[in-house]
Short mmCIF file of C-alpha atoms and ligand atoms in Angstrom, two decimals:
data_model
loop_
_atom_site.label_atom_id
_atom_site.label_comp_id
_atom_site.label_asym_id
_atom_site.label_seq_id
_atom_site.Cartn_x
_atom_site.Cartn_y
_atom_site.Cartn_z
CA MET A 1 108.80 106.16 45.35
CA LYS A 2 111.78 106.61 47.70
CA PHE A 3 112.90 104.63 50.28
CA LEU A 4 114.17 105.99 53.68
CA SER A 5 116.23 104.28 56.53
CA THR A 6 114.65 103.57 59.97
CA ARG A 7 117.41 105.42 61.72
CA ASN A 8 117.23 108.62 59.43
CA LYS A 9 120.68 109.06 58.97
CA ALA A 10 120.99 107.69 55.47
CA PRO A 11 120.20 108.96 51.82
CA HIS A 12 117.26 108.40 50.40
CA VAL A 13 117.45 105.69 47.82
CA GLY A 14 115.58 103.94 44.98
CA LEU A 15 114.17 100.75 44.93
CA GLY A 16 116.74 99.18 42.92
CA GLU A 17 119.38 100.37 45.23
CA ALA A 18 117.41 99.24 48.37
CA LEU A 19 117.31 95.93 47.18
CA VAL A 20 120.84 95.47 46.34
CA THR A 21 122.53 96.95 49.37
CA GLY A 22 119.86 95.44 52.08
CA LEU A 23 121.19 97.54 54.86
CA ALA A 24 121.51 101.29 54.83
CA PRO A 25 124.73 102.78 55.49
CA ASP A 26 123.47 104.29 58.72
CA GLY A 27 122.69 100.69 60.05
CA GLY A 28 118.99 101.15 59.83
CA LEU A 29 116.36 99.08 57.84
CA TYR A 30 114.78 100.98 54.48
CA ILE A 31 111.23 101.57 54.92
CA PRO A 32 108.81 103.32 52.15
CA GLU A 33 108.41 106.81 52.59
CA ARG A 34 104.99 106.16 52.69
CA ILE A 35 102.27 103.04 52.38
CA PRO A 36 100.32 103.59 49.51
CA VAL A 37 96.67 102.79 50.45
CA ARG A 38 94.13 101.98 47.85
CA ASP A 39 90.11 101.02 48.11
CA PHE A 40 90.32 97.10 47.85
CA ARG A 41 86.26 97.17 47.67
CA GLY A 42 85.06 95.72 44.35
CA TYR A 43 88.70 94.81 43.50
CA SER A 44 89.44 91.50 41.70
CA SER A 45 92.18 90.20 39.91
CA SER A 46 92.51 87.28 37.28
CA SER A 47 95.85 85.27 39.42
CA TYR A 48 97.86 85.52 42.32
CA PRO A 49 100.54 86.82 40.23
CA SER A 50 98.33 89.73 38.74
CA LEU A 51 97.05 90.82 42.43
CA ALA A 52 100.56 90.74 43.59
CA ALA A 53 101.88 93.19 40.71
CA ASP A 54 98.76 95.63 41.29
CA VAL A 55 99.86 95.59 45.24
CA LEU A 56 103.33 96.51 44.68
CA SER A 57 103.16 98.55 41.70
CA PRO A 58 102.99 101.89 43.67
CA PHE A 59 106.46 101.00 45.58
CA PHE A 60 108.01 100.41 41.81
CA GLU A 61 106.59 104.06 40.70
CA LYS A 62 109.26 106.02 38.78
CA ASP A 63 111.60 103.06 39.10
CA PRO A 64 113.34 101.39 36.20
CA LEU A 65 112.47 98.05 37.72
CA ALA A 66 108.70 99.05 37.20
CA ALA A 67 108.76 97.53 33.74
CA GLU A 68 109.60 94.15 35.10
CA LEU A 69 107.22 93.89 37.79
CA ASP A 70 104.91 91.88 36.12
CA ALA A 71 107.17 89.38 34.52
CA ILE A 72 109.18 89.06 38.21
CA CYS A 73 105.82 88.05 39.89
CA ALA A 74 104.75 85.59 37.09
CA SER A 75 107.90 83.83 37.63
CA ALA A 76 108.57 84.09 41.59
CA PHE A 77 104.87 83.30 42.35
CA ASP A 78 103.91 80.21 40.14
CA PHE A 79 102.84 77.97 43.05
CA PRO A 80 99.57 77.87 44.76
CA VAL A 81 98.46 79.86 48.03
CA PRO A 82 95.58 78.04 49.09
CA LEU A 83 93.22 78.93 52.18
CA HIS A 84 92.36 75.76 53.74
CA THR A 85 89.24 75.60 55.87
CA LEU A 86 89.86 73.80 59.09
CA GLY A 87 86.54 74.15 60.56
CA THR A 88 83.49 76.51 60.97
CA GLY A 89 85.26 80.12 60.50
CA ARG A 90 88.54 78.62 61.22
CA GLU A 91 91.11 79.20 57.97
CA VAL A 92 94.31 78.34 57.45
CA LEU A 93 96.46 80.26 54.92
CA GLU A 94 99.01 77.89 53.35
CA LEU A 95 102.03 79.24 52.77
CA PHE A 96 104.12 76.36 52.13
CA HIS A 97 103.65 75.27 48.31
CA GLY A 98 106.56 76.82 47.11
CA PRO A 99 110.03 74.80 46.49
CA THR A 100 111.71 74.77 49.73
CA ALA A 101 107.92 74.64 51.70
CA ALA A 102 108.06 77.44 53.88
CA PHE A 103 106.86 80.79 53.47
CA LYS A 104 110.55 82.27 52.65
CA ASP A 105 110.10 81.15 49.19
CA PHE A 106 107.54 84.25 48.86
CA GLY A 107 110.23 86.74 49.71
CA ALA A 108 113.23 85.04 48.62
CA ARG A 109 112.30 84.04 44.94
CA PHE A 110 110.76 87.77 44.87
CA LEU A 111 114.18 89.00 45.81
CA ALA A 112 116.41 87.24 43.78
CA ARG A 113 114.29 87.86 40.48
CA ALA A 114 114.43 91.69 41.20
CA MET A 115 118.15 91.85 41.93
CA GLU A 116 118.81 89.81 38.95
CA LYS A 117 117.23 92.30 36.90
CA GLU A 118 118.60 95.52 38.65
CA LEU A 119 122.44 93.92 38.63
CA GLU A 120 121.79 93.31 34.49
CA ARG A 121 120.44 96.94 34.13
CA THR A 122 123.02 98.54 35.99
CA GLY A 123 126.17 96.20 34.89
CA ARG A 124 127.05 95.05 38.37
CA THR A 125 127.60 91.56 40.33
CA VAL A 126 127.63 90.83 43.65
CA THR A 127 128.17 87.67 46.21
CA ILE A 128 125.55 87.08 48.66
CA LEU A 129 126.41 86.02 51.90
CA VAL A 130 123.76 84.07 54.10
CA ALA A 131 124.33 82.68 57.79
CA THR A 132 121.67 80.33 58.22
CA SER A 133 120.47 78.24 61.30
CA GLY A 134 117.86 76.40 58.87
CA ASP A 135 115.23 77.65 56.80
CA THR A 136 116.38 80.89 55.38
CA GLY A 137 119.28 79.66 53.78
CA GLY A 138 117.75 76.81 51.76
CA ALA A 139 115.16 79.31 50.38
CA VAL A 140 117.68 81.91 49.44
CA ALA A 141 119.81 79.02 47.71
CA ALA A 142 116.87 77.59 45.94
CA ALA A 143 115.66 81.32 44.89
CA PHE A 144 119.32 82.15 43.49
CA HIS A 145 120.08 79.01 41.91
CA GLY A 146 121.10 79.93 38.35
CA CYS A 147 120.24 83.62 38.72
CA ARG A 148 123.10 85.48 36.33
CA GLY A 149 125.53 88.07 37.74
CA ILE A 150 125.20 86.71 41.60
CA SER A 151 127.09 84.26 43.77
CA VAL A 152 125.49 83.05 47.02
CA LYS A 153 127.74 81.73 50.00
CA VAL A 154 125.40 79.79 52.54
CA LEU A 155 127.14 79.34 55.72
CA PHE A 156 125.65 76.76 58.35
CA PRO A 157 126.81 75.54 61.43
CA LYS A 158 128.24 71.85 61.88
CA GLY A 159 125.78 69.49 63.46
CA ARG A 160 123.15 72.12 64.01
CA VAL A 161 121.03 72.01 61.10
CA SER A 162 118.57 68.92 60.61
CA ALA A 163 119.33 66.27 57.85
CA ARG A 164 116.56 67.51 55.54
CA GLN A 165 117.94 71.51 56.22
CA LYS A 166 121.45 70.45 55.21
CA ARG A 167 120.37 68.77 52.06
CA GLN A 168 118.46 71.96 51.03
CA LEU A 169 121.65 73.91 51.61
CA THR A 170 124.35 71.81 49.99
CA CYS A 171 122.45 70.45 46.81
CA TRP A 172 122.79 73.07 44.51
CA GLY A 173 126.28 73.93 43.05
CA ASP A 174 126.69 76.52 40.02
CA ASN A 175 126.31 79.81 41.72
CA ILE A 176 125.35 78.51 44.91
CA SER A 177 128.68 77.43 47.66
CA ALA A 178 127.69 75.75 50.67
CA TYR A 179 130.15 75.97 53.96
CA GLU A 180 129.77 74.03 57.00
CA VAL A 181 131.35 75.99 59.57
CA ASP A 182 133.19 74.37 62.81
CA GLY A 183 130.98 76.49 65.14
CA SER A 184 127.71 78.13 66.24
CA PHE A 185 125.32 80.04 64.19
CA ASP A 186 126.44 82.74 65.99
CA ASP A 187 129.98 81.89 64.72
CA CYS A 188 128.63 82.15 61.29
CA GLN A 189 126.91 85.45 61.55
CA LYS A 190 129.91 86.63 62.89
CA MET A 191 131.98 85.79 59.88
CA VAL A 192 129.60 87.35 57.55
CA LYS A 193 129.70 90.69 59.70
CA ASP A 194 133.26 90.48 59.55
CA ALA A 195 133.57 89.71 55.75
CA PHE A 196 131.21 92.91 55.30
CA MET A 197 133.72 95.03 57.19
CA ASP A 198 136.94 94.12 55.78
CA LYS A 199 136.86 95.98 52.28
CA GLU A 200 140.12 93.80 51.10
CA VAL A 201 138.86 90.42 51.65
CA SER A 202 136.31 89.82 48.70
CA HIS A 203 138.90 91.39 46.13
CA GLY A 204 136.72 94.07 44.92
CA GLU A 205 133.53 92.09 44.64
CA GLU A 206 130.47 94.00 46.08
CA LEU A 207 128.73 91.84 48.77
CA SER A 208 125.32 91.80 49.66
CA SER A 209 122.76 90.15 51.70
CA ALA A 210 119.48 88.37 51.68
CA ASN A 211 118.19 88.30 54.98
CA SER A 212 115.03 89.03 56.34
CA ILE A 213 115.84 92.96 56.88
CA ASN A 214 116.33 93.30 52.99
CA LEU A 215 113.04 95.24 51.81
CA GLY A 216 113.20 92.97 48.88
CA ARG A 217 111.66 89.96 51.20
CA LEU A 218 109.66 92.19 53.09
CA LEU A 219 107.09 93.80 50.16
CA PRO A 220 106.49 90.49 48.35
CA GLN A 221 105.12 89.15 51.49
CA MET A 222 102.22 91.87 51.85
CA THR A 223 100.80 90.07 48.55
CA TYR A 224 99.46 87.28 50.47
CA TYR A 225 97.85 88.79 53.18
CA VAL A 226 95.73 91.06 50.70
CA TYR A 227 95.12 88.09 48.55
CA ALA A 228 94.05 86.12 51.74
CA ALA A 229 91.96 88.88 53.31
CA LEU A 230 90.14 89.47 50.04
CA GLU A 231 89.72 85.61 49.79
CA PHE A 232 88.50 85.24 53.36
CA GLN A 233 85.92 87.89 53.15
CA ARG A 234 84.47 86.31 49.84
CA LYS A 235 84.25 83.14 51.90
CA GLN A 236 83.19 84.15 55.50
CA GLY A 237 81.44 87.57 54.44
CA GLU A 238 83.72 89.52 57.20
CA ALA A 239 87.55 90.91 57.53
CA PRO A 240 89.88 88.38 59.16
CA LEU A 241 91.54 88.45 62.66
CA ILE A 242 95.04 86.92 61.32
CA ILE A 243 97.36 85.33 63.80
CA VAL A 244 101.21 85.11 62.36
CA PRO A 245 103.63 82.64 64.04
CA SER A 246 106.66 85.18 64.48
CA GLY A 247 110.52 85.34 65.10
CA ASN A 248 112.11 88.38 63.38
CA VAL A 249 108.85 89.72 62.91
CA GLY A 250 109.48 90.25 59.43
CA ASN A 251 106.11 88.33 58.37
CA SER A 252 103.92 90.04 60.41
CA CYS A 253 105.29 93.61 59.60
CA ALA A 254 104.36 92.64 56.07
CA GLY A 255 100.70 91.96 57.47
CA TYR A 256 100.81 95.73 59.04
CA TYR A 257 101.90 97.07 55.97
CA ALA A 258 98.94 95.08 54.21
CA MET A 259 96.51 96.28 56.59
CA ALA A 260 97.64 100.19 56.09
CA SER A 261 97.41 99.64 52.31
CA GLY A 262 93.81 99.41 52.68
CA ALA A 263 93.28 95.39 52.84
CA PRO A 264 90.47 94.13 54.71
CA ILE A 265 92.24 92.74 58.00
CA ALA A 266 90.08 93.50 60.98
CA ARG A 267 93.41 92.38 63.13
CA ILE A 268 96.87 91.14 63.37
CA ALA A 269 97.98 89.01 66.24
CA LEU A 270 101.40 87.51 66.56
CA ALA A 271 102.20 84.06 68.27
CA VAL A 272 105.66 83.66 69.29
CA ASN A 273 107.61 80.77 71.09
CA ALA A 274 109.37 80.81 74.65
CA ASN A 275 111.30 83.82 73.22
CA THR A 276 108.94 86.67 74.93
CA THR A 277 110.86 89.74 73.97
CA ILE A 278 107.61 91.36 72.03
CA VAL A 279 105.39 89.83 74.61
CA ASP A 280 107.40 91.96 77.64
CA TYR A 281 107.61 94.70 75.57
CA LEU A 282 103.66 94.84 75.40
CA SER A 283 103.11 94.55 78.86
CA SER A 284 106.17 96.68 80.58
CA GLY A 285 106.62 99.29 77.69
CA GLN A 286 110.48 98.65 78.02
CA TYR A 287 112.11 97.08 75.08
CA GLU A 288 114.94 94.80 76.26
CA PRO A 289 116.15 92.46 73.41
CA ARG A 290 118.39 89.16 74.84
CA PRO A 291 119.69 86.12 73.63
CA SER A 292 117.60 83.26 72.13
CA VAL A 293 116.48 80.28 73.65
CA ALA A 294 116.23 77.21 71.51
CA THR A 295 112.39 75.59 70.98
CA LEU A 296 110.86 73.16 68.65
CA ALA A 297 109.95 75.95 66.84
CA ASN A 298 113.10 76.71 65.94
CA ALA A 299 113.04 79.15 63.15
CA MET A 300 111.24 81.63 65.66
CA ASP A 301 113.99 81.36 68.25
CA VAL A 302 115.09 85.34 68.02
CA GLY A 303 115.81 87.47 71.33
CA ALA A 304 116.21 90.44 69.27
CA PRO A 305 113.72 90.56 66.31
CA SER A 306 115.62 92.22 63.59
CA ASN A 307 112.55 93.75 62.13
CA MET A 308 111.25 95.65 65.12
CA GLU A 309 112.87 98.83 64.26
CA ARG A 310 110.28 98.60 61.05
CA LEU A 311 107.19 97.98 63.47
CA PHE A 312 108.42 101.08 65.84
CA SER A 313 108.50 103.36 62.91
CA LEU A 314 104.86 102.12 62.17
CA PHE A 315 103.47 102.54 65.62
CA PRO A 316 106.04 105.09 67.29
CA THR A 317 104.52 105.86 70.76
CA VAL A 318 104.18 102.79 73.11
CA ASN A 319 100.21 103.23 72.82
CA GLU A 320 100.16 103.13 69.54
CA PHE A 321 102.38 99.70 69.48
CA VAL A 322 99.98 98.39 72.23
CA SER A 323 96.70 99.16 70.66
CA ASN A 324 97.94 97.87 67.02
CA VAL A 325 100.16 94.83 68.19
CA SER A 326 98.91 91.80 70.39
CA ALA A 327 101.58 88.70 71.04
CA TRP A 328 101.32 85.43 72.97
CA SER A 329 103.96 83.33 74.17
CA VAL A 330 103.38 79.63 73.45
CA SER A 331 105.91 76.96 75.24
CA ASP A 332 107.04 73.68 73.52
CA ALA A 333 104.54 71.64 75.86
CA GLN A 334 101.72 73.56 74.11
CA ILE A 335 103.26 73.27 70.83
CA ARG A 336 103.26 69.24 71.15
CA GLU A 337 99.56 69.70 72.71
CA MET A 338 98.20 71.52 69.80
CA ILE A 339 99.97 69.66 67.21
CA ALA A 340 98.63 66.36 68.54
CA LYS A 341 95.03 68.09 69.00
CA VAL A 342 94.66 69.34 65.55
CA TRP A 343 95.33 66.18 64.11
CA GLU A 344 92.66 64.30 66.54
CA ASN A 345 90.25 66.87 65.99
CA ASP A 346 90.64 68.29 62.41
CA GLY A 347 92.50 65.52 60.58
CA TYR A 348 95.11 68.02 59.80
CA VAL A 349 99.14 68.30 60.55
CA VAL A 350 100.86 71.39 61.41
CA CYS A 351 104.10 72.18 61.77
CA PRO A 352 105.44 73.58 65.32
CA HIS A 353 105.38 77.00 64.02
CA THR A 354 101.91 77.02 62.69
CA ALA A 355 100.83 75.11 66.03
CA THR A 356 101.81 78.40 67.85
CA ALA A 357 99.47 80.24 65.75
CA GLU A 358 96.56 77.54 66.25
CA TYR A 359 97.00 77.60 70.22
CA VAL A 360 96.70 81.58 70.28
CA ARG A 361 93.47 81.09 68.08
CA GLN A 362 91.93 78.40 70.46
CA THR A 363 93.19 79.98 73.87
CA GLN A 364 92.68 83.75 73.21
CA PHE A 365 90.45 83.81 69.95
CA PRO A 366 88.03 80.77 70.98
CA THR A 367 84.84 81.92 69.00
CA GLY A 368 84.63 84.50 66.03
CA LYS A 369 86.00 84.03 62.76
CA SER A 370 89.82 83.92 61.87
CA MET A 371 92.79 82.84 59.71
CA ILE A 372 96.16 81.63 61.00
CA VAL A 373 99.48 81.89 58.82
CA SER A 374 101.10 78.41 58.09
CA THR A 375 104.75 79.04 57.62
CA ALA A 376 105.75 75.64 56.74
CA HIS A 377 105.05 72.20 55.71
CA PRO A 378 104.85 69.74 58.58
CA ALA A 379 107.24 67.31 56.87
CA LYS A 380 110.42 69.57 57.34
CA PHE A 381 109.73 68.87 60.64
CA GLU A 382 109.32 65.22 60.89
CA THR A 383 110.94 64.19 64.11
CA VAL A 384 108.80 66.27 66.14
CA VAL A 385 105.75 65.89 64.45
CA GLU A 386 105.68 62.15 63.30
CA PRO A 387 105.52 60.98 67.02
CA LEU A 388 102.57 63.41 67.91
CA VAL A 389 100.40 62.08 65.05
CA ASN A 390 101.68 58.72 64.82
CA HIS A 391 102.12 58.31 61.08
CA THR A 392 104.57 59.43 58.24
CA VAL A 393 104.13 62.79 57.11
CA PRO A 394 104.37 62.40 52.94
CA VAL A 395 107.33 64.99 51.52
CA PRO A 396 105.71 67.40 48.98
CA THR A 397 106.62 66.97 45.31
CA SER A 398 108.97 69.53 45.33
CA LEU A 399 110.90 69.34 48.46
CA ALA A 400 111.50 65.60 47.44
CA ARG A 401 113.24 66.49 44.16
CA LEU A 402 115.68 68.58 46.40
CA LEU A 403 116.17 65.53 49.01
CA GLU A 404 117.25 63.28 46.16
CA LYS A 405 120.18 65.40 45.24
CA LYS A 406 123.72 65.18 45.94
CA GLU A 407 125.05 67.25 48.91
CA MET A 408 128.33 69.39 47.91
CA TYR A 409 129.92 71.68 50.63
CA GLN A 410 133.39 72.64 52.08
CA SER A 411 134.03 72.42 55.61
CA ILE A 412 135.90 75.41 57.20
CA PRO A 413 137.10 76.31 60.66
CA VAL A 414 135.70 79.94 61.93
CA ASP A 415 137.88 81.87 59.52
CA TYR A 416 135.95 84.36 57.00
CA HIS A 417 138.83 84.72 54.54
CA LEU A 418 138.45 80.96 53.49
CA LEU A 419 135.18 82.00 51.88
CA PHE A 420 137.17 83.78 49.17
CA GLU A 421 139.85 81.08 48.47
C1 LIG B 1 111.26 82.49 59.69
C2 LIG B 1 110.17 81.71 60.02
C3 LIG B 1 109.24 82.14 61.01
C4 LIG B 1 109.35 83.69 61.20
O1 LIG B 1 109.24 84.32 60.57
P1 LIG B 1 109.49 86.13 60.77
O2 LIG B 1 109.54 86.81 59.77
O3 LIG B 1 111.16 85.96 61.12
O4 LIG B 1 108.72 86.61 62.15
C5 LIG B 1 108.19 81.30 61.47
N1 LIG B 1 107.90 80.08 60.68
C6 LIG B 1 109.05 79.46 59.69
C7 LIG B 1 108.45 78.18 59.32
C8 LIG B 1 109.85 80.31 59.32
O5 LIG B 1 110.96 79.89 58.50
#
């Protein structure tokens, strides 16, 4: 299969090239030339990794990486992916059982392994630069730790990440370096962009990115939608409505890809926080990206969703977009209300991101069967969650192990040259 740029002004490339470069040279995002469709009636698989390899194999067709796909899936997806029943017809897809307790582990772990194989095959090495406001950097550092041929530089803004998030960024060593930047997240992002533009600064080392626009993070996220839709259908006897907490809309885009590929999904709806760019587009037909506002669901604080170009290429007219995509905004007060309510009524603790999806379910889809996507473990956001549920939320074992490690990082001013000294 070939991969094209959403902006149509770049050469078509194979999968390996799309994974290693991240962004297309015309500034667009790589998308598959078509979404392969299959009939999932009567389909069954022996395990999550084998289902994942089945779902992804058409994208790897004729690519040298195809031979490695089974091994990549087996090693990337070695944790449980449970569908938790909250009440009658109310399911929760728990995507937080990976090493950093958020769904970004799926994409980051798959990308790391695929990129390592591709670089090994082509005899290249790369340096990955990641600017993070919290979650992404941790998942990327964890996933790439120990990968051959790849070094990672993680930049985070001083004083703006939580204590637990900082641990996850700085506990690695070896091929992972962490930089505490005396500036904002936007400064960190600008340093990364400037480093990419400066052809000299990396002393000939190829630079790459691992953020959510990389197709190698998006495609593997399709696999849990297919898996969960089949599981939901088996449990509940029908195809689910799925509600996805969304920021850069990579996760929801993967859901639409899964739906287009034939997975039994009735509808996908988006829950967003006070960043309402998509909700406003749905009501006005005018797409107006804007600066983000800070909320309790901070991994969704996005005013210019980076994967919108992919959604637009899937649903090119306003009419198509509106008939396939629906989205609702949830305020901080409603997030708080929902965390307390789900604990009180269902004895279950949700993180602030997951709470937005449950709020949309309870207010927009109070009857009927549905599934919300739980994007992170509540223990990652203990300062918000614990006062609302009046107890300490136990930290999952894999995350606890990271939090015990020693922090190692350099503090630097806003100057990207210092990343390469
Ligand atoms: C990244 C993230 C999101 C948003 O996902 P997108 O793919 O950017 O829409 C939601 N919840 C959590 C916990 C996240 O880390």
